[in-house]
């Protein structure tokens, strides 16, 4: 029988730990504030941003909300970021991605002070992660590590295959698994014999963005499978990159969609906000 890794439960644990830490900081007179900026009104982004604000409220972090119109210029957005960078009362700055096409996303990420980059997207934080120095780590991959550790799944010495090489998930994910002493392979759309490569994995982390692409043929008997994908099927049901019913019987542990990796992203964002007190010192 396989173990279902319960991301809802684990994310709640982490949020409650954050809430306790925030309360302790408050007693010392230290308040935490996250600025959340959304440009335009993409419905999916609005849902994410609202969930982030709700999590802040639950934990006791103040959230400053900037809901900017689609026509906002790059200069206007940069001016707001500059102001927030300079504001000592602001711990974290998050610009919800994607931004409208007329705004250069890289330029925006670079403009955020690395000490307030709670998304962990700034090159300085990515670089720090690569060489094992302190900094913010991208929330979704950091959440996967917490899922594994808190489910008592050992990583050291394991064969890990990460499918996907995005800057936000695949690349930082592989570095984090390396840091935990796994033997890591990064696979992607140009990988030859993807099935054979995936079948080597003791831990298979899937972030390809293709609904239910990974079937039992890709999975070694007894593997741990982590599904980072989230898609809405016809009829509104959610699914991941993994065909769950086909794959699960072959696993020792697997994350469901929804309720696996998804809730971890916001929990780790909250943890980064709380960690910002130490990181900014
Ligand atoms: N868009 C989709 N995921 C994320 C995220 O984790 N952070 C930000 N800022 N934008 C996103």
PDB file of C-alpha atoms and ligand atoms in Angstrom:
ATOM      1  CA  UNK A   1       0.000   0.000   0.000  1.00  0.00           C
ATOM      2  CA  UNK A   2       1.340   3.444  -0.873  1.00  0.00           C
ATOM      3  CA  UNK A   3       1.573   6.452   1.430  1.00  0.00           C
ATOM      4  CA  UNK A   4      -0.281   9.582   0.329  1.00  0.00           C
ATOM      5  CA  UNK A   5       1.843  12.613   1.187  1.00  0.00           C
ATOM      6  CA  UNK A   6      -0.597  15.075   2.735  1.00  0.00           C
ATOM      7  CA  UNK A   7       0.444  18.567   1.665  1.00  0.00           C
ATOM      8  CA  UNK A   8      -2.578  20.147   3.275  1.00  0.00           C
ATOM      9  CA  UNK A   9      -1.689  18.767   6.687  1.00  0.00           C
ATOM     10  CA  UNK A  10       2.038  19.534   6.374  1.00  0.00           C
ATOM     11  CA  UNK A  11       1.401  23.075   5.074  1.00  0.00           C
ATOM     12  CA  UNK A  12      -0.903  23.702   8.054  1.00  0.00           C
ATOM     13  CA  UNK A  13       1.866  22.523  10.430  1.00  0.00           C
ATOM     14  CA  UNK A  14       4.305  24.960   8.805  1.00  0.00           C
ATOM     15  CA  UNK A  15       1.814  27.849   8.882  1.00  0.00           C
ATOM     16  CA  UNK A  16       1.134  27.190  12.570  1.00  0.00           C
ATOM     17  CA  UNK A  17       4.886  27.198  13.295  1.00  0.00           C
ATOM     18  CA  UNK A  18       5.094  30.537  11.448  1.00  0.00           C
ATOM     19  CA  UNK A  19       2.168  31.881  13.469  1.00  0.00           C
ATOM     20  CA  UNK A  20       3.954  31.003  16.743  1.00  0.00           C
ATOM     21  CA  UNK A  21       7.174  32.652  15.551  1.00  0.00           C
ATOM     22  CA  UNK A  22       5.284  35.789  14.432  1.00  0.00           C
ATOM     23  CA  UNK A  23       3.601  35.989  17.864  1.00  0.00           C
ATOM     24  CA  UNK A  24       7.009  35.703  19.580  1.00  0.00           C
ATOM     25  CA  UNK A  25       8.427  38.476  17.364  1.00  0.00           C
ATOM     26  CA  UNK A  26       5.397  40.670  18.141  1.00  0.00           C
ATOM     27  CA  UNK A  27       6.159  40.315  21.853  1.00  0.00           C
ATOM     28  CA  UNK A  28       9.631  41.694  21.118  1.00  0.00           C
ATOM     29  CA  UNK A  29       8.001  44.581  19.239  1.00  0.00           C
ATOM     30  CA  UNK A  30       8.932  43.202  15.798  1.00  0.00           C
ATOM     31  CA  UNK A  31       6.191  43.259  13.144  1.00  0.00           C
ATOM     32  CA  UNK A  32       6.423  41.576   9.754  1.00  0.00           C
ATOM     33  CA  UNK A  33       4.990  43.084   6.580  1.00  0.00           C
ATOM     34  CA  UNK A  34       4.692  41.622   3.063  1.00  0.00           C
ATOM     35  CA  UNK A  35       3.961  43.856   0.062  1.00  0.00           C
ATOM     36  CA  UNK A  36       2.042  42.009  -2.680  1.00  0.00           C
ATOM     37  CA  UNK A  37       1.864  43.631  -6.114  1.00  0.00           C
ATOM     38  CA  UNK A  38      -0.415  42.490  -8.916  1.00  0.00           C
ATOM     39  CA  UNK A  39      -0.430  44.207 -12.293  1.00  0.00           C
ATOM     40  CA  UNK A  40      -3.605  43.584 -14.308  1.00  0.00           C
ATOM     41  CA  UNK A  41      -6.408  41.257 -13.325  1.00  0.00           C
ATOM     42  CA  UNK A  42      -5.565  37.802 -14.606  1.00  0.00           C
ATOM     43  CA  UNK A  43      -8.139  35.638 -12.770  1.00  0.00           C
ATOM     44  CA  UNK A  44      -5.653  32.874 -11.799  1.00  0.00           C
ATOM     45  CA  UNK A  45      -3.214  35.484 -10.421  1.00  0.00           C
ATOM     46  CA  UNK A  46      -6.042  37.111  -8.440  1.00  0.00           C
ATOM     47  CA  UNK A  47      -6.812  33.742  -6.791  1.00  0.00           C
ATOM     48  CA  UNK A  48      -3.125  33.214  -5.863  1.00  0.00           C
ATOM     49  CA  UNK A  49      -2.748  36.776  -4.563  1.00  0.00           C
ATOM     50  CA  UNK A  50      -5.900  36.483  -2.452  1.00  0.00           C
ATOM     51  CA  UNK A  51      -4.688  33.192  -0.984  1.00  0.00           C
ATOM     52  CA  UNK A  52      -1.362  34.829  -0.102  1.00  0.00           C
ATOM     53  CA  UNK A  53      -3.146  37.695   1.642  1.00  0.00           C
ATOM     54  CA  UNK A  54      -5.389  35.259   3.541  1.00  0.00           C
ATOM     55  CA  UNK A  55      -2.344  33.266   4.693  1.00  0.00           C
ATOM     56  CA  UNK A  56      -0.722  36.506   5.940  1.00  0.00           C
ATOM     57  CA  UNK A  57      -3.843  37.283   7.940  1.00  0.00           C
ATOM     58  CA  UNK A  58      -3.913  33.776   9.474  1.00  0.00           C
ATOM     59  CA  UNK A  59      -0.274  34.007  10.512  1.00  0.00           C
ATOM     60  CA  UNK A  60      -0.306  37.592  11.760  1.00  0.00           C
ATOM     61  CA  UNK A  61       1.782  39.117   8.989  1.00  0.00           C
ATOM     62  CA  UNK A  62       0.622  42.506   7.740  1.00  0.00           C
ATOM     63  CA  UNK A  63       0.004  42.543   3.975  1.00  0.00           C
ATOM     64  CA  UNK A  64       0.233  45.659   1.840  1.00  0.00           C
ATOM     65  CA  UNK A  65      -1.727  45.179  -1.329  1.00  0.00           C
ATOM     66  CA  UNK A  66      -1.021  46.927  -4.656  1.00  0.00           C
ATOM     67  CA  UNK A  67      -3.606  46.144  -7.314  1.00  0.00           C
ATOM     68  CA  UNK A  68      -2.345  48.019 -10.348  1.00  0.00           C
ATOM     69  CA  UNK A  69      -4.110  48.425 -13.694  1.00  0.00           C
ATOM     70  CA  UNK A  70      -2.947  46.482 -16.775  1.00  0.00           C
ATOM     71  CA  UNK A  71      -1.663  49.744 -18.350  1.00  0.00           C
ATOM     72  CA  UNK A  72       0.815  50.403 -15.503  1.00  0.00           C
ATOM     73  CA  UNK A  73       4.182  51.272 -17.051  1.00  0.00           C
ATOM     74  CA  UNK A  74       7.467  49.573 -16.203  1.00  0.00           C
ATOM     75  CA  UNK A  75       8.701  52.890 -14.753  1.00  0.00           C
ATOM     76  CA  UNK A  76       5.667  53.173 -12.469  1.00  0.00           C
ATOM     77  CA  UNK A  77       6.143  49.620 -11.209  1.00  0.00           C
ATOM     78  CA  UNK A  78       9.888  50.181 -10.683  1.00  0.00           C
ATOM     79  CA  UNK A  79       9.103  53.363  -8.715  1.00  0.00           C
ATOM     80  CA  UNK A  80       6.809  51.414  -6.356  1.00  0.00           C
ATOM     81  CA  UNK A  81       9.466  48.718  -5.884  1.00  0.00           C
ATOM     82  CA  UNK A  82      12.087  51.390  -5.118  1.00  0.00           C
ATOM     83  CA  UNK A  83       9.821  52.929  -2.507  1.00  0.00           C
ATOM     84  CA  UNK A  84       9.175  49.518  -0.885  1.00  0.00           C
ATOM     85  CA  UNK A  85      12.905  48.650  -0.990  1.00  0.00           C
ATOM     86  CA  UNK A  86      13.625  51.819   0.967  1.00  0.00           C
ATOM     87  CA  UNK A  87      10.812  51.303   3.495  1.00  0.00           C
ATOM     88  CA  UNK A  88      12.241  49.690   6.640  1.00  0.00           C
ATOM     89  CA  UNK A  89       8.783  48.517   7.738  1.00  0.00           C
ATOM     90  CA  UNK A  90       8.484  46.276   4.657  1.00  0.00           C
ATOM     91  CA  UNK A  91      10.078  42.825   5.045  1.00  0.00           C
ATOM     92  CA  UNK A  92       9.116  41.189   1.777  1.00  0.00           C
ATOM     93  CA  UNK A  93       8.156  42.305  -1.740  1.00  0.00           C
ATOM     94  CA  UNK A  94       6.322  39.998  -4.108  1.00  0.00           C
ATOM     95  CA  UNK A  95       5.347  40.869  -7.672  1.00  0.00           C
ATOM     96  CA  UNK A  96       2.865  38.272  -8.894  1.00  0.00           C
ATOM     97  CA  UNK A  97       3.981  36.735 -12.202  1.00  0.00           C
ATOM     98  CA  UNK A  98       3.312  36.859 -15.073  1.00  0.00           C
ATOM     99  CA  UNK A  99       3.393  40.638 -15.524  1.00  0.00           C
ATOM    100  CA  UNK A 100       1.854  42.170 -18.702  1.00  0.00           C
ATOM    101  CA  UNK A 101       3.973  41.808 -21.866  1.00  0.00           C
ATOM    102  CA  UNK A 102       5.078  45.452 -21.992  1.00  0.00           C
ATOM    103  CA  UNK A 103       6.915  45.001 -18.669  1.00  0.00           C
ATOM    104  CA  UNK A 104      10.319  43.251 -18.562  1.00  0.00           C
ATOM    105  CA  UNK A 105       9.952  40.514 -15.945  1.00  0.00           C
ATOM    106  CA  UNK A 106      13.705  40.045 -15.428  1.00  0.00           C
ATOM    107  CA  UNK A 107      14.164  43.753 -14.847  1.00  0.00           C
ATOM    108  CA  UNK A 108      11.408  43.725 -12.213  1.00  0.00           C
ATOM    109  CA  UNK A 109      12.880  40.726 -10.384  1.00  0.00           C
ATOM    110  CA  UNK A 110      16.330  42.363 -10.440  1.00  0.00           C
ATOM    111  CA  UNK A 111      14.890  45.599  -9.020  1.00  0.00           C
ATOM    112  CA  UNK A 112      13.607  43.926  -5.839  1.00  0.00           C
ATOM    113  CA  UNK A 113      16.155  44.090  -3.033  1.00  0.00           C
ATOM    114  CA  UNK A 114      17.606  40.562  -2.608  1.00  0.00           C
ATOM    115  CA  UNK A 115      17.039  41.025   1.144  1.00  0.00           C
ATOM    116  CA  UNK A 116      13.274  41.409   0.505  1.00  0.00           C
ATOM    117  CA  UNK A 117      12.956  38.881  -2.352  1.00  0.00           C
ATOM    118  CA  UNK A 118      10.791  36.378  -0.451  1.00  0.00           C
ATOM    119  CA  UNK A 119      10.024  34.532  -3.729  1.00  0.00           C
ATOM    120  CA  UNK A 120      13.728  33.665  -4.027  1.00  0.00           C
ATOM    121  CA  UNK A 121      13.807  34.668  -7.713  1.00  0.00           C
ATOM    122  CA  UNK A 122      16.619  37.282  -7.619  1.00  0.00           C
ATOM    123  CA  UNK A 123      19.908  36.171  -9.199  1.00  0.00           C
ATOM    124  CA  UNK A 124      21.689  36.869  -5.905  1.00  0.00           C
ATOM    125  CA  UNK A 125      19.412  34.413  -4.055  1.00  0.00           C
ATOM    126  CA  UNK A 126      19.630  31.844  -6.858  1.00  0.00           C
ATOM    127  CA  UNK A 127      23.434  32.185  -6.756  1.00  0.00           C
ATOM    128  CA  UNK A 128      23.486  31.838  -2.967  1.00  0.00           C
ATOM    129  CA  UNK A 129      21.456  28.639  -3.241  1.00  0.00           C
ATOM    130  CA  UNK A 130      23.896  27.229  -5.810  1.00  0.00           C
ATOM    131  CA  UNK A 131      26.921  27.724  -3.561  1.00  0.00           C
ATOM    132  CA  UNK A 132      25.199  26.819  -0.291  1.00  0.00           C
ATOM    133  CA  UNK A 133      24.989  30.305   1.217  1.00  0.00           C
ATOM    134  CA  UNK A 134      22.162  31.873   3.190  1.00  0.00           C
ATOM    135  CA  UNK A 135      19.299  33.446   1.240  1.00  0.00           C
ATOM    136  CA  UNK A 136      15.702  33.007   0.171  1.00  0.00           C
ATOM    137  CA  UNK A 137      14.845  29.760  -1.641  1.00  0.00           C
ATOM    138  CA  UNK A 138      12.083  29.523  -4.254  1.00  0.00           C
ATOM    139  CA  UNK A 139       8.937  28.447  -2.387  1.00  0.00           C
ATOM    140  CA  UNK A 140       7.664  25.468  -4.390  1.00  0.00           C
ATOM    141  CA  UNK A 141      10.936  23.483  -4.440  1.00  0.00           C
ATOM    142  CA  UNK A 142      11.584  24.378  -0.790  1.00  0.00           C
ATOM    143  CA  UNK A 143       8.088  23.014  -0.086  1.00  0.00           C
ATOM    144  CA  UNK A 144       8.901  19.708  -1.799  1.00  0.00           C
ATOM    145  CA  UNK A 145      11.927  19.244   0.498  1.00  0.00           C
ATOM    146  CA  UNK A 146       9.679  19.855   3.540  1.00  0.00           C
ATOM    147  CA  UNK A 147       7.125  17.338   2.232  1.00  0.00           C
ATOM    148  CA  UNK A 148       9.821  14.672   1.924  1.00  0.00           C
ATOM    149  CA  UNK A 149      11.456  15.392   5.286  1.00  0.00           C
ATOM    150  CA  UNK A 150       8.224  15.611   7.237  1.00  0.00           C
ATOM    151  CA  UNK A 151       7.027  12.357   5.646  1.00  0.00           C
ATOM    152  CA  UNK A 152      10.240  10.667   6.880  1.00  0.00           C
ATOM    153  CA  UNK A 153      11.449   9.970   3.346  1.00  0.00           C
ATOM    154  CA  UNK A 154      15.236   9.909   3.316  1.00  0.00           C
ATOM    155  CA  UNK A 155      16.951  11.698   0.446  1.00  0.00           C
ATOM    156  CA  UNK A 156      20.653  11.041   1.030  1.00  0.00           C
ATOM    157  CA  UNK A 157      22.205   8.738  -1.558  1.00  0.00           C
ATOM    158  CA  UNK A 158      18.936   8.324  -3.475  1.00  0.00           C
ATOM    159  CA  UNK A 159      18.651   8.508  -7.251  1.00  0.00           C
ATOM    160  CA  UNK A 160      16.508  11.574  -7.919  1.00  0.00           C
ATOM    161  CA  UNK A 161      15.153  12.550 -11.328  1.00  0.00           C
ATOM    162  CA  UNK A 162      13.656  16.025 -11.701  1.00  0.00           C
ATOM    163  CA  UNK A 163      11.634  16.475 -14.896  1.00  0.00           C
ATOM    164  CA  UNK A 164      11.550  20.172 -15.835  1.00  0.00           C
ATOM    165  CA  UNK A 165      14.236  22.861 -15.855  1.00  0.00           C
ATOM    166  CA  UNK A 166      12.352  26.091 -15.113  1.00  0.00           C
ATOM    167  CA  UNK A 167      14.037  28.822 -13.076  1.00  0.00           C
ATOM    168  CA  UNK A 168      11.259  28.709 -10.481  1.00  0.00           C
ATOM    169  CA  UNK A 169      10.934  24.942  -9.966  1.00  0.00           C
ATOM    170  CA  UNK A 170      13.160  22.505 -11.893  1.00  0.00           C
ATOM    171  CA  UNK A 171      16.558  24.183 -11.473  1.00  0.00           C
ATOM    172  CA  UNK A 172      16.283  25.148  -7.770  1.00  0.00           C
ATOM    173  CA  UNK A 173      14.652  21.764  -7.063  1.00  0.00           C
ATOM    174  CA  UNK A 174      17.637  19.892  -8.445  1.00  0.00           C
ATOM    175  CA  UNK A 175      20.096  22.038  -6.455  1.00  0.00           C
ATOM    176  CA  UNK A 176      18.106  21.459  -3.241  1.00  0.00           C
ATOM    177  CA  UNK A 177      18.092  17.676  -3.786  1.00  0.00           C
ATOM    178  CA  UNK A 178      21.845  17.834  -4.430  1.00  0.00           C
ATOM    179  CA  UNK A 179      22.250  19.779  -1.180  1.00  0.00           C
ATOM    180  CA  UNK A 180      20.438  16.881   0.557  1.00  0.00           C
ATOM    181  CA  UNK A 181      23.003  14.500  -0.966  1.00  0.00           C
ATOM    182  CA  UNK A 182      20.793  12.868  -3.594  1.00  0.00           C
ATOM    183  CA  UNK A 183      22.281  11.842  -6.944  1.00  0.00           C
ATOM    184  CA  UNK A 184      20.393  14.159  -9.267  1.00  0.00           C
ATOM    185  CA  UNK A 185      19.431  13.960 -12.928  1.00  0.00           C
ATOM    186  CA  UNK A 186      17.564  16.824 -14.608  1.00  0.00           C
ATOM    187  CA  UNK A 187      15.377  15.639 -17.467  1.00  0.00           C
ATOM    188  CA  UNK A 188      13.445  17.869 -19.874  1.00  0.00           C
ATOM    189  CA  UNK A 189      11.596  18.030 -23.180  1.00  0.00           C
ATOM    190  CA  UNK A 190      14.740  17.136 -25.189  1.00  0.00           C
ATOM    191  CA  UNK A 191      15.791  14.215 -22.985  1.00  0.00           C
ATOM    192  CA  UNK A 192      16.199  10.987 -24.966  1.00  0.00           C
ATOM    193  CA  UNK A 193      14.509   7.869 -23.568  1.00  0.00           C
ATOM    194  CA  UNK A 194      12.678   9.844 -20.896  1.00  0.00           C
ATOM    195  CA  UNK A 195      10.897   6.711 -19.656  1.00  0.00           C
ATOM    196  CA  UNK A 196      14.176   4.885 -19.087  1.00  0.00           C
ATOM    197  CA  UNK A 197      15.704   7.895 -17.310  1.00  0.00           C
ATOM    198  CA  UNK A 198      12.653   8.255 -15.041  1.00  0.00           C
ATOM    199  CA  UNK A 199      12.665   4.552 -14.244  1.00  0.00           C
ATOM    200  CA  UNK A 200      16.054   5.007 -12.543  1.00  0.00           C
ATOM    201  CA  UNK A 201      14.517   7.321  -9.957  1.00  0.00           C
ATOM    202  CA  UNK A 202      14.020   6.422  -6.314  1.00  0.00           C
ATOM    203  CA  UNK A 203      12.489   9.890  -6.052  1.00  0.00           C
ATOM    204  CA  UNK A 204      10.793  11.248  -9.179  1.00  0.00           C
ATOM    205  CA  UNK A 205       9.863  14.944  -9.118  1.00  0.00           C
ATOM    206  CA  UNK A 206       7.611  15.950 -11.983  1.00  0.00           C
ATOM    207  CA  UNK A 207       7.310  19.578 -13.099  1.00  0.00           C
ATOM    208  CA  UNK A 208       6.685  19.385 -16.840  1.00  0.00           C
ATOM    209  CA  UNK A 209       3.376  21.208 -17.097  1.00  0.00           C
ATOM    210  CA  UNK A 210       1.643  18.493 -19.169  1.00  0.00           C
ATOM    211  CA  UNK A 211      -1.580  17.097 -17.687  1.00  0.00           C
ATOM    212  CA  UNK A 212      -1.317  13.436 -16.606  1.00  0.00           C
ATOM    213  CA  UNK A 213       1.662  12.725 -18.880  1.00  0.00           C
ATOM    214  CA  UNK A 214       3.503  10.492 -16.417  1.00  0.00           C
ATOM    215  CA  UNK A 215       2.069   6.973 -16.411  1.00  0.00           C
ATOM    216  CA  UNK A 216       3.187   3.788 -14.617  1.00  0.00           C
ATOM    217  CA  UNK A 217       5.621   3.104 -17.488  1.00  0.00           C
ATOM    218  CA  UNK A 218       7.851   5.941 -16.209  1.00  0.00           C
ATOM    219  CA  UNK A 219       7.980   4.773 -12.609  1.00  0.00           C
ATOM    220  CA  UNK A 220      10.186   2.239 -10.835  1.00  0.00           C
ATOM    221  CA  UNK A 221       8.389  -0.092  -8.428  1.00  0.00           C
ATOM    222  CA  UNK A 222       8.493   1.440  -4.934  1.00  0.00           C
ATOM    223  CA  UNK A 223       9.525   4.949  -6.067  1.00  0.00           C
ATOM    224  CA  UNK A 224       8.452   8.174  -4.363  1.00  0.00           C
ATOM    225  CA  UNK A 225       6.594  10.416  -6.847  1.00  0.00           C
ATOM    226  CA  UNK A 226       6.168  14.156  -6.303  1.00  0.00           C
ATOM    227  CA  UNK A 227       3.770  15.905  -8.701  1.00  0.00           C
ATOM    228  CA  UNK A 228       4.308  19.666  -9.015  1.00  0.00           C
ATOM    229  CA  UNK A 229       1.796  20.107 -11.870  1.00  0.00           C
ATOM    230  CA  UNK A 230      -1.660  21.554 -11.521  1.00  0.00           C
ATOM    231  CA  UNK A 231      -4.198  21.700 -14.341  1.00  0.00           C
ATOM    232  CA  UNK A 232      -7.935  22.107 -14.625  1.00  0.00           C
ATOM    233  CA  UNK A 233      -9.544  19.321 -16.641  1.00  0.00           C
ATOM    234  CA  UNK A 234     -12.801  19.642 -18.553  1.00  0.00           C
ATOM    235  CA  UNK A 235     -15.542  19.539 -15.977  1.00  0.00           C
ATOM    236  CA  UNK A 236     -13.341  21.629 -13.652  1.00  0.00           C
ATOM    237  CA  UNK A 237     -11.646  18.736 -11.834  1.00  0.00           C
ATOM    238  CA  UNK A 238      -7.976  19.386 -10.985  1.00  0.00           C
ATOM    239  CA  UNK A 239      -5.181  17.063 -12.033  1.00  0.00           C
ATOM    240  CA  UNK A 240      -1.382  17.028 -12.004  1.00  0.00           C
ATOM    241  CA  UNK A 241       1.385  16.028 -14.415  1.00  0.00           C
ATOM    242  CA  UNK A 242       1.058  12.450 -13.123  1.00  0.00           C
ATOM    243  CA  UNK A 243      -1.775  10.040 -14.000  1.00  0.00           C
ATOM    244  CA  UNK A 244      -2.428   9.348 -10.326  1.00  0.00           C
ATOM    245  CA  UNK A 245      -4.587   6.193 -10.440  1.00  0.00           C
ATOM    246  CA  UNK A 246      -2.194   4.496 -12.855  1.00  0.00           C
ATOM    247  CA  UNK A 247       1.018   5.454 -11.012  1.00  0.00           C
ATOM    248  CA  UNK A 248       0.036   5.305  -7.324  1.00  0.00           C
ATOM    249  CA  UNK A 249      -0.160   1.483  -6.980  1.00  0.00           C
ATOM    250  CA  UNK A 250       3.523   1.278  -8.040  1.00  0.00           C
ATOM    251  CA  UNK A 251       4.779   3.876  -5.530  1.00  0.00           C
ATOM    252  CA  UNK A 252       5.866   3.744  -1.924  1.00  0.00           C
ATOM    253  CA  UNK A 253       4.630   7.358  -1.552  1.00  0.00           C
ATOM    254  CA  UNK A 254       2.986   9.921  -3.825  1.00  0.00           C
ATOM    255  CA  UNK A 255       1.557  13.448  -3.639  1.00  0.00           C
ATOM    256  CA  UNK A 256      -2.067  13.948  -4.729  1.00  0.00           C
ATOM    257  CA  UNK A 257      -3.370  16.891  -6.805  1.00  0.00           C
ATOM    258  CA  UNK A 258      -4.945  18.866  -5.263  1.00  0.00           C
ATOM    259  CA  UNK A 259      -3.620  18.695  -1.692  1.00  0.00           C
ATOM    260  CA  UNK A 260       0.012  17.751  -2.373  1.00  0.00           C
ATOM    261  CA  UNK A 261       2.651  20.275  -3.453  1.00  0.00           C
ATOM    262  CA  UNK A 262       0.135  23.097  -4.109  1.00  0.00           C
ATOM    263  CA  UNK A 263      -0.525  24.231  -0.514  1.00  0.00           C
ATOM    264  CA  UNK A 264       3.198  24.102   0.278  1.00  0.00           C
ATOM    265  CA  UNK A 265       4.096  27.088  -1.920  1.00  0.00           C
ATOM    266  CA  UNK A 266       2.202  29.606   0.209  1.00  0.00           C
ATOM    267  CA  UNK A 267       3.325  27.945   3.462  1.00  0.00           C
ATOM    268  CA  UNK A 268       6.970  28.351   2.384  1.00  0.00           C
ATOM    269  CA  UNK A 269       6.316  31.947   1.291  1.00  0.00           C
ATOM    270  CA  UNK A 270       5.079  32.617   4.824  1.00  0.00           C
ATOM    271  CA  UNK A 271       8.195  30.902   6.223  1.00  0.00           C
ATOM    272  CA  UNK A 272      10.412  33.092   4.004  1.00  0.00           C
ATOM    273  CA  UNK A 273       8.582  36.186   5.323  1.00  0.00           C
ATOM    274  CA  UNK A 274       9.244  35.118   8.927  1.00  0.00           C
ATOM    275  CA  UNK A 275      12.861  34.198   8.087  1.00  0.00           C
ATOM    276  CA  UNK A 276      13.282  37.699   6.604  1.00  0.00           C
ATOM    277  CA  UNK A 277      13.738  39.104  10.124  1.00  0.00           C
ATOM    278  CA  UNK A 278      17.003  37.131  10.450  1.00  0.00           C
ATOM    279  CA  UNK A 279      18.041  37.388   6.788  1.00  0.00           C
ATOM    280  CA  UNK A 280      17.762  41.203   6.816  1.00  0.00           C
ATOM    281  CA  UNK A 281      19.981  41.549   9.902  1.00  0.00           C
TER     282      UNK A 281
HETATM  283  N1  LIG B   1       3.221  33.103 -10.375  1.00  0.00           N
HETATM  284  C1  LIG B   1       3.072  31.751 -10.279  1.00  0.00           C
HETATM  285  N2  LIG B   1       3.747  31.295  -9.197  1.00  0.00           N
HETATM  286  C2  LIG B   1       4.310  32.369  -8.599  1.00  0.00           C
HETATM  287  C3  LIG B   1       5.115  32.543  -7.436  1.00  0.00           C
HETATM  288  O1  LIG B   1       5.464  31.597  -6.726  1.00  0.00           O
HETATM  289  N3  LIG B   1       5.488  33.818  -7.163  1.00  0.00           N
HETATM  290  C4  LIG B   1       5.145  34.874  -7.942  1.00  0.00           C
HETATM  291  N4  LIG B   1       5.576  36.087  -7.593  1.00  0.00           N
HETATM  292  N5  LIG B   1       4.404  34.748  -9.026  1.00  0.00           N
HETATM  293  C5  LIG B   1       3.990  33.508  -9.356  1.00  0.00           C
END
